[in-house]
Amino acid sequence: MSVIRPRRLRSTPAVRRLVAEAHPRPENLVLPMFIADGISEPQKISTMPGVFQHTEESLKYAAEEAVRAGIGGLMLFGVPAQEDKDSIATVATDPQGILNKGIRILRETIGDDSVIMADTCLDEFTDHGHCGVLGHDAMGREIVDNDATLLRYADMALEQARAGAQVVAPSGMMDGQVALIREALDSEGFEDVIILAYSAKYASAFYGPFRDAVGSTLHGDRNAYQQDPSNARESLREVELDLAEGADIVMVKPAFGFLDILREVADTSPVPVAAYQVSGEYAMIEAASAAGYIDRRRCIEESLTSIRRAGADIILTYYATEAAGWLR
Ligand code: PBG
């Protein structure tokens, strides 16, 4: 009897290591971080145990720790004081606004020892919680006004570049956002600032804990601008458009429910591809392991390996610092 035996290549740790295809590496991991205005101690985020809203001091400490662990980049989000939010996200373009301040702190603290990235989106700064400014369509419906929002994104990206961000990351899914940001950056001499485009971003319920993390005041949903989880083709179109507009890196988000999309994008993209293991993915692993239902470390490693195997060159994950420690 001749049995074909794939098990031969699984027989010992050494042979498994020899033939392993996907390897998440510390340098592929990016840590999302939050800096909050008006707090004197780091604040726990109840739905994301182990993740904090940072003060200026604790941001420095956490950034240094992440750099020591060898991670590839830091993605910073700003959390303004509730009373500073308004309908057009004024604080987002204030050079002294909390996010721009945080970028300056990162630049002073870690310089070019890692890659400093900033979220280019209005939702943390608007009182209505949407990713853009509101307006009305021709039928009188209230909408997020695409083209008015683009102007805010261009200003926001410029302030982030001035503060020292090497990467700006438009995450609002407005049409034309990459082109307008590119033009604004180039016109001010920031030709070398990189655009990481959230190209295929789905309207996902798995962002729930993130809304806690940034104190979001969103009522309603983002279904009229982020993608419908039913659709795959649309992602390829979004990626194509962002590439034509000048995206340097494209992203798929969330990661776990959308590994098929990630695979398709990775197969065709001529630029590096990122994937975001979002807050809800983190929260599920944390909750299930706290309950003793799953092995935390193995599940984290398996999730990162799967995202890598599906084609991500870069993984944004709240586990970046911790996982980098294991992977080194
Ligand atoms: C928008 C933004 C969001 C996330 C990253 N950038 C929230 C949203 O689109 O509603 C979610 C990240 C996560 O859930 O971890 N600024």
PDB file of N, CA and C in Angstrom, residues 110-170:
ATOM      1  N   ILE A 110      11.202  59.368  19.585  1.00  0.00           N
ATOM      2  CA  ILE A 110      11.759  58.203  18.863  1.00  0.00           C
ATOM      3  C   ILE A 110      12.363  58.570  17.504  1.00  0.00           C
ATOM      4  N   GLY A 111      12.120  59.802  17.045  1.00  0.00           N
ATOM      5  CA  GLY A 111      12.722  60.224  15.769  1.00  0.00           C
ATOM      6  C   GLY A 111      12.469  59.208  14.669  1.00  0.00           C
ATOM      7  N   ASP A 112      13.534  58.794  14.012  1.00  0.00           N
ATOM      8  CA  ASP A 112      13.402  57.833  12.920  1.00  0.00           C
ATOM      9  C   ASP A 112      13.718  56.398  13.352  1.00  0.00           C
ATOM     10  N   ASP A 113      13.657  56.148  14.664  1.00  0.00           N
ATOM     11  CA  ASP A 113      13.927  54.778  15.126  1.00  0.00           C
ATOM     12  C   ASP A 113      12.785  53.830  14.774  1.00  0.00           C
ATOM     13  N   SER A 114      11.614  54.396  14.497  1.00  0.00           N
ATOM     14  CA  SER A 114      10.511  53.607  13.959  1.00  0.00           C
ATOM     15  C   SER A 114       9.780  54.565  13.010  1.00  0.00           C
ATOM     16  N   VAL A 115       8.643  54.135  12.486  1.00  0.00           N
ATOM     17  CA  VAL A 115       7.950  54.987  11.522  1.00  0.00           C
ATOM     18  C   VAL A 115       6.713  55.598  12.199  1.00  0.00           C
ATOM     19  N   ILE A 116       6.651  56.915  12.194  1.00  0.00           N
ATOM     20  CA  ILE A 116       5.568  57.628  12.874  1.00  0.00           C
ATOM     21  C   ILE A 116       4.416  57.850  11.897  1.00  0.00           C
ATOM     22  N   MET A 117       3.251  57.329  12.265  1.00  0.00           N
ATOM     23  CA  MET A 117       2.073  57.399  11.409  1.00  0.00           C
ATOM     24  C   MET A 117       0.945  58.099  12.156  1.00  0.00           C
ATOM     25  N   ALA A 118       0.075  58.775  11.406  1.00  0.00           N
ATOM     26  CA  ALA A 118      -1.048  59.460  12.050  1.00  0.00           C
ATOM     27  C   ALA A 118      -2.342  59.164  11.309  1.00  0.00           C
ATOM     28  N   ASP A 119      -3.406  59.030  12.084  1.00  0.00           N
ATOM     29  CA  ASP A 119      -4.734  58.815  11.509  1.00  0.00           C
ATOM     30  C   ASP A 119      -5.253  60.142  10.963  1.00  0.00           C
ATOM     31  N   THR A 120      -5.603  60.144   9.680  1.00  0.00           N
ATOM     32  CA  THR A 120      -6.085  61.370   9.050  1.00  0.00           C
ATOM     33  C   THR A 120      -7.581  61.231   8.823  1.00  0.00           C
ATOM     34  N   CYS A 121      -8.342  61.578   9.858  1.00  0.00           N
ATOM     35  CA  CYS A 121      -9.797  61.411   9.802  1.00  0.00           C
ATOM     36  C   CYS A 121     -10.422  62.313  10.858  1.00  0.00           C
ATOM     37  N   LEU A 122     -11.638  62.752  10.618  1.00  0.00           N
ATOM     38  CA  LEU A 122     -12.232  63.747  11.519  1.00  0.00           C
ATOM     39  C   LEU A 122     -13.030  63.159  12.676  1.00  0.00           C
ATOM     40  N   ASP A 123     -13.315  61.860  12.642  1.00  0.00           N
ATOM     41  CA  ASP A 123     -14.347  61.345  13.563  1.00  0.00           C
ATOM     42  C   ASP A 123     -14.031  61.527  15.039  1.00  0.00           C
ATOM     43  N   GLU A 124     -12.748  61.495  15.405  1.00  0.00           N
ATOM     44  CA  GLU A 124     -12.426  61.695  16.821  1.00  0.00           C
ATOM     45  C   GLU A 124     -12.683  63.139  17.247  1.00  0.00           C
ATOM     46  N   PHE A 125     -12.795  64.026  16.277  1.00  0.00           N
ATOM     47  CA  PHE A 125     -12.820  65.456  16.594  1.00  0.00           C
ATOM     48  C   PHE A 125     -14.164  66.126  16.322  1.00  0.00           C
ATOM     49  N   THR A 126     -15.108  65.369  15.736  1.00  0.00           N
ATOM     50  CA  THR A 126     -16.411  65.970  15.455  1.00  0.00           C
ATOM     51  C   THR A 126     -17.401  65.638  16.574  1.00  0.00           C
ATOM     52  N   ASP A 127     -18.294  66.586  16.857  1.00  0.00           N
ATOM     53  CA  ASP A 127     -19.278  66.348  17.919  1.00  0.00           C
ATOM     54  C   ASP A 127     -20.344  65.348  17.461  1.00  0.00           C
ATOM     55  N   HIS A 128     -20.537  65.218  16.151  1.00  0.00           N
ATOM     56  CA  HIS A 128     -21.503  64.233  15.648  1.00  0.00           C
ATOM     57  C   HIS A 128     -20.855  62.870  15.408  1.00  0.00           C
ATOM     58  N   GLY A 129     -19.527  62.809  15.473  1.00  0.00           N
ATOM     59  CA  GLY A 129     -18.823  61.530  15.391  1.00  0.00           C
ATOM     60  C   GLY A 129     -18.617  60.977  13.995  1.00  0.00           C
ATOM     61  N   HIS A 130     -19.043  61.701  12.968  1.00  0.00           N
ATOM     62  CA  HIS A 130     -18.812  61.207  11.608  1.00  0.00           C
ATOM     63  C   HIS A 130     -17.393  61.540  11.146  1.00  0.00           C
ATOM     64  N   CYS A 131     -16.976  60.813  10.106  1.00  0.00           N
ATOM     65  CA  CYS A 131     -15.610  60.952   9.601  1.00  0.00           C
ATOM     66  C   CYS A 131     -15.428  62.195   8.731  1.00  0.00           C
ATOM     67  N   GLY A 132     -16.503  62.934   8.500  1.00  0.00           N
ATOM     68  CA  GLY A 132     -16.393  64.128   7.672  1.00  0.00           C
ATOM     69  C   GLY A 132     -17.351  65.191   8.164  1.00  0.00           C
ATOM     70  N   VAL A 133     -17.451  66.257   7.396  1.00  0.00           N
ATOM     71  CA  VAL A 133     -18.389  67.323   7.754  1.00  0.00           C
ATOM     72  C   VAL A 133     -19.751  67.009   7.132  1.00  0.00           C
ATOM     73  N   LEU A 134     -20.799  67.491   7.767  1.00  0.00           N
ATOM     74  CA  LEU A 134     -22.146  67.154   7.307  1.00  0.00           C
ATOM     75  C   LEU A 134     -22.665  68.187   6.313  1.00  0.00           C
ATOM     76  N   GLY A 135     -23.566  67.734   5.474  1.00  0.00           N
ATOM     77  CA  GLY A 135     -24.207  68.631   4.519  1.00  0.00           C
ATOM     78  C   GLY A 135     -25.507  67.994   4.082  1.00  0.00           C
ATOM     79  N   HIS A 136     -26.041  68.455   2.962  1.00  0.00           N
ATOM     80  CA  HIS A 136     -27.279  67.878   2.451  1.00  0.00           C
ATOM     81  C   HIS A 136     -27.118  67.542   0.983  1.00  0.00           C
ATOM     82  N   ASP A 137     -27.757  66.466   0.563  1.00  0.00           N
ATOM     83  CA  ASP A 137     -27.725  66.154  -0.867  1.00  0.00           C
ATOM     84  C   ASP A 137     -28.870  66.880  -1.570  1.00  0.00           C
ATOM     85  N   ALA A 138     -28.979  66.664  -2.885  1.00  0.00           N
ATOM     86  CA  ALA A 138     -29.950  67.401  -3.688  1.00  0.00           C
ATOM     87  C   ALA A 138     -31.384  67.097  -3.274  1.00  0.00           C
ATOM     88  N   MET A 139     -31.587  65.976  -2.600  1.00  0.00           N
ATOM     89  CA  MET A 139     -32.930  65.605  -2.133  1.00  0.00           C
ATOM     90  C   MET A 139     -33.197  66.125  -0.725  1.00  0.00           C
ATOM     91  N   GLY A 140     -32.213  66.795  -0.162  1.00  0.00           N
ATOM     92  CA  GLY A 140     -32.393  67.338   1.177  1.00  0.00           C
ATOM     93  C   GLY A 140     -32.037  66.374   2.301  1.00  0.00           C
ATOM     94  N   ARG A 141     -31.472  65.216   1.954  1.00  0.00           N
ATOM     95  CA  ARG A 141     -31.056  64.283   3.003  1.00  0.00           C
ATOM     96  C   ARG A 141     -29.766  64.765   3.652  1.00  0.00           C
ATOM     97  N   GLU A 142     -29.639  64.516   4.951  1.00  0.00           N
ATOM     98  CA  GLU A 142     -28.375  64.834   5.612  1.00  0.00           C
ATOM     99  C   GLU A 142     -27.335  63.785   5.230  1.00  0.00           C
ATOM    100  N   ILE A 143     -26.179  64.247   4.798  1.00  0.00           N
ATOM    101  CA  ILE A 143     -25.107  63.334   4.386  1.00  0.00           C
ATOM    102  C   ILE A 143     -23.769  63.815   4.929  1.00  0.00           C
ATOM    103  N   VAL A 144     -22.786  62.943   4.872  1.00  0.00           N
ATOM    104  CA  VAL A 144     -21.410  63.375   5.065  1.00  0.00           C
ATOM    105  C   VAL A 144     -20.958  63.919   3.715  1.00  0.00           C
ATOM    106  N   ASP A 145     -20.621  65.202   3.696  1.00  0.00           N
ATOM    107  CA  ASP A 145     -20.318  65.907   2.454  1.00  0.00           C
ATOM    108  C   ASP A 145     -18.905  65.536   1.996  1.00  0.00           C
ATOM    109  N   ASN A 146     -18.842  64.749   0.941  1.00  0.00           N
ATOM    110  CA  ASN A 146     -17.557  64.222   0.483  1.00  0.00           C
ATOM    111  C   ASN A 146     -16.537  65.319   0.186  1.00  0.00           C
ATOM    112  N   ASP A 147     -16.906  66.243  -0.690  1.00  0.00           N
ATOM    113  CA  ASP A 147     -15.901  67.172  -1.195  1.00  0.00           C
ATOM    114  C   ASP A 147     -15.520  68.241  -0.175  1.00  0.00           C
ATOM    115  N   ALA A 148     -16.481  68.611   0.672  1.00  0.00           N
ATOM    116  CA  ALA A 148     -16.144  69.547   1.751  1.00  0.00           C
ATOM    117  C   ALA A 148     -15.199  68.870   2.745  1.00  0.00           C
ATOM    118  N   THR A 149     -15.382  67.571   2.935  1.00  0.00           N
ATOM    119  CA  THR A 149     -14.523  66.818   3.856  1.00  0.00           C
ATOM    120  C   THR A 149     -13.091  66.724   3.329  1.00  0.00           C
ATOM    121  N   LEU A 150     -12.972  66.592   2.009  1.00  0.00           N
ATOM    122  CA  LEU A 150     -11.626  66.474   1.425  1.00  0.00           C
ATOM    123  C   LEU A 150     -10.751  67.670   1.803  1.00  0.00           C
ATOM    124  N   LEU A 151     -11.347  68.849   1.818  1.00  0.00           N
ATOM    125  CA  LEU A 151     -10.561  70.042   2.138  1.00  0.00           C
ATOM    126  C   LEU A 151     -10.051  69.977   3.581  1.00  0.00           C
ATOM    127  N   ARG A 152     -10.889  69.454   4.466  1.00  0.00           N
ATOM    128  CA  ARG A 152     -10.461  69.296   5.866  1.00  0.00           C
ATOM    129  C   ARG A 152      -9.336  68.247   5.966  1.00  0.00           C
ATOM    130  N   TYR A 153      -9.460  67.172   5.202  1.00  0.00           N
ATOM    131  CA  TYR A 153      -8.416  66.134   5.234  1.00  0.00           C
ATOM    132  C   TYR A 153      -7.077  66.697   4.738  1.00  0.00           C
ATOM    133  N   ALA A 154      -7.141  67.508   3.680  1.00  0.00           N
ATOM    134  CA  ALA A 154      -5.898  68.066   3.135  1.00  0.00           C
ATOM    135  C   ALA A 154      -5.209  68.927   4.192  1.00  0.00           C
ATOM    136  N   ASP A 155      -5.989  69.767   4.886  1.00  0.00           N
ATOM    137  CA  ASP A 155      -5.406  70.608   5.942  1.00  0.00           C
ATOM    138  C   ASP A 155      -4.875  69.756   7.090  1.00  0.00           C
ATOM    139  N   MET A 156      -5.634  68.724   7.416  1.00  0.00           N
ATOM    140  CA  MET A 156      -5.242  67.865   8.531  1.00  0.00           C
ATOM    141  C   MET A 156      -3.926  67.149   8.219  1.00  0.00           C
ATOM    142  N   ALA A 157      -3.833  66.614   7.003  1.00  0.00           N
ATOM    143  CA  ALA A 157      -2.614  65.900   6.611  1.00  0.00           C
ATOM    144  C   ALA A 157      -1.414  66.839   6.645  1.00  0.00           C
ATOM    145  N   LEU A 158      -1.619  68.073   6.211  1.00  0.00           N
ATOM    146  CA  LEU A 158      -0.522  69.047   6.220  1.00  0.00           C
ATOM    147  C   LEU A 158      -0.034  69.326   7.633  1.00  0.00           C
ATOM    148  N   GLU A 159      -0.976  69.517   8.559  1.00  0.00           N
ATOM    149  CA  GLU A 159      -0.559  69.767   9.955  1.00  0.00           C
ATOM    150  C   GLU A 159       0.168  68.557  10.521  1.00  0.00           C
ATOM    151  N   GLN A 160      -0.266  67.372  10.126  1.00  0.00           N
ATOM    152  CA  GLN A 160       0.393  66.161  10.626  1.00  0.00           C
ATOM    153  C   GLN A 160       1.816  66.062  10.073  1.00  0.00           C
ATOM    154  N   ALA A 161       1.967  66.417   8.812  1.00  0.00           N
ATOM    155  CA  ALA A 161       3.303  66.402   8.212  1.00  0.00           C
ATOM    156  C   ALA A 161       4.195  67.437   8.891  1.00  0.00           C
ATOM    157  N   ARG A 162       3.639  68.632   9.130  1.00  0.00           N
ATOM    158  CA  ARG A 162       4.424  69.679   9.806  1.00  0.00           C
ATOM    159  C   ARG A 162       4.841  69.239  11.203  1.00  0.00           C
ATOM    160  N   ALA A 163       3.971  68.467  11.856  1.00  0.00           N
ATOM    161  CA  ALA A 163       4.281  68.003  13.215  1.00  0.00           C
ATOM    162  C   ALA A 163       5.308  66.877  13.216  1.00  0.00           C
ATOM    163  N   GLY A 164       5.513  66.257  12.057  1.00  0.00           N
ATOM    164  CA  GLY A 164       6.552  65.226  11.995  1.00  0.00           C
ATOM    165  C   GLY A 164       6.067  63.831  11.663  1.00  0.00           C
ATOM    166  N   ALA A 165       4.848  63.712  11.153  1.00  0.00           N
ATOM    167  CA  ALA A 165       4.378  62.382  10.741  1.00  0.00           C
ATOM    168  C   ALA A 165       5.066  62.002   9.428  1.00  0.00           C
ATOM    169  N   GLN A 166       5.599  60.800   9.374  1.00  0.00           N
ATOM    170  CA  GLN A 166       6.190  60.336   8.116  1.00  0.00           C
ATOM    171  C   GLN A 166       5.145  59.668   7.242  1.00  0.00           C
ATOM    172  N   VAL A 167       4.079  59.188   7.898  1.00  0.00           N
ATOM    173  CA  VAL A 167       2.987  58.534   7.179  1.00  0.00           C
ATOM    174  C   VAL A 167       1.676  59.181   7.604  1.00  0.00           C
ATOM    175  N   VAL A 168       0.856  59.570   6.638  1.00  0.00           N
ATOM    176  CA  VAL A 168      -0.511  59.987   6.960  1.00  0.00           C
ATOM    177  C   VAL A 168      -1.447  58.891   6.453  1.00  0.00           C
ATOM    178  N   ALA A 169      -2.504  58.659   7.225  1.00  0.00           N
ATOM    179  CA  ALA A 169      -3.348  57.500   6.928  1.00  0.00           C
ATOM    180  C   ALA A 169      -4.821  57.899   6.883  1.00  0.00           C
ATOM    181  N   PRO A 170      -5.290  58.306   5.693  1.00  0.00           N
ATOM    182  CA  PRO A 170      -6.692  58.681   5.575  1.00  0.00           C
ATOM    183  C   PRO A 170      -7.596  57.459   5.747  1.00  0.00           C
TER     184      PRO A 170
END
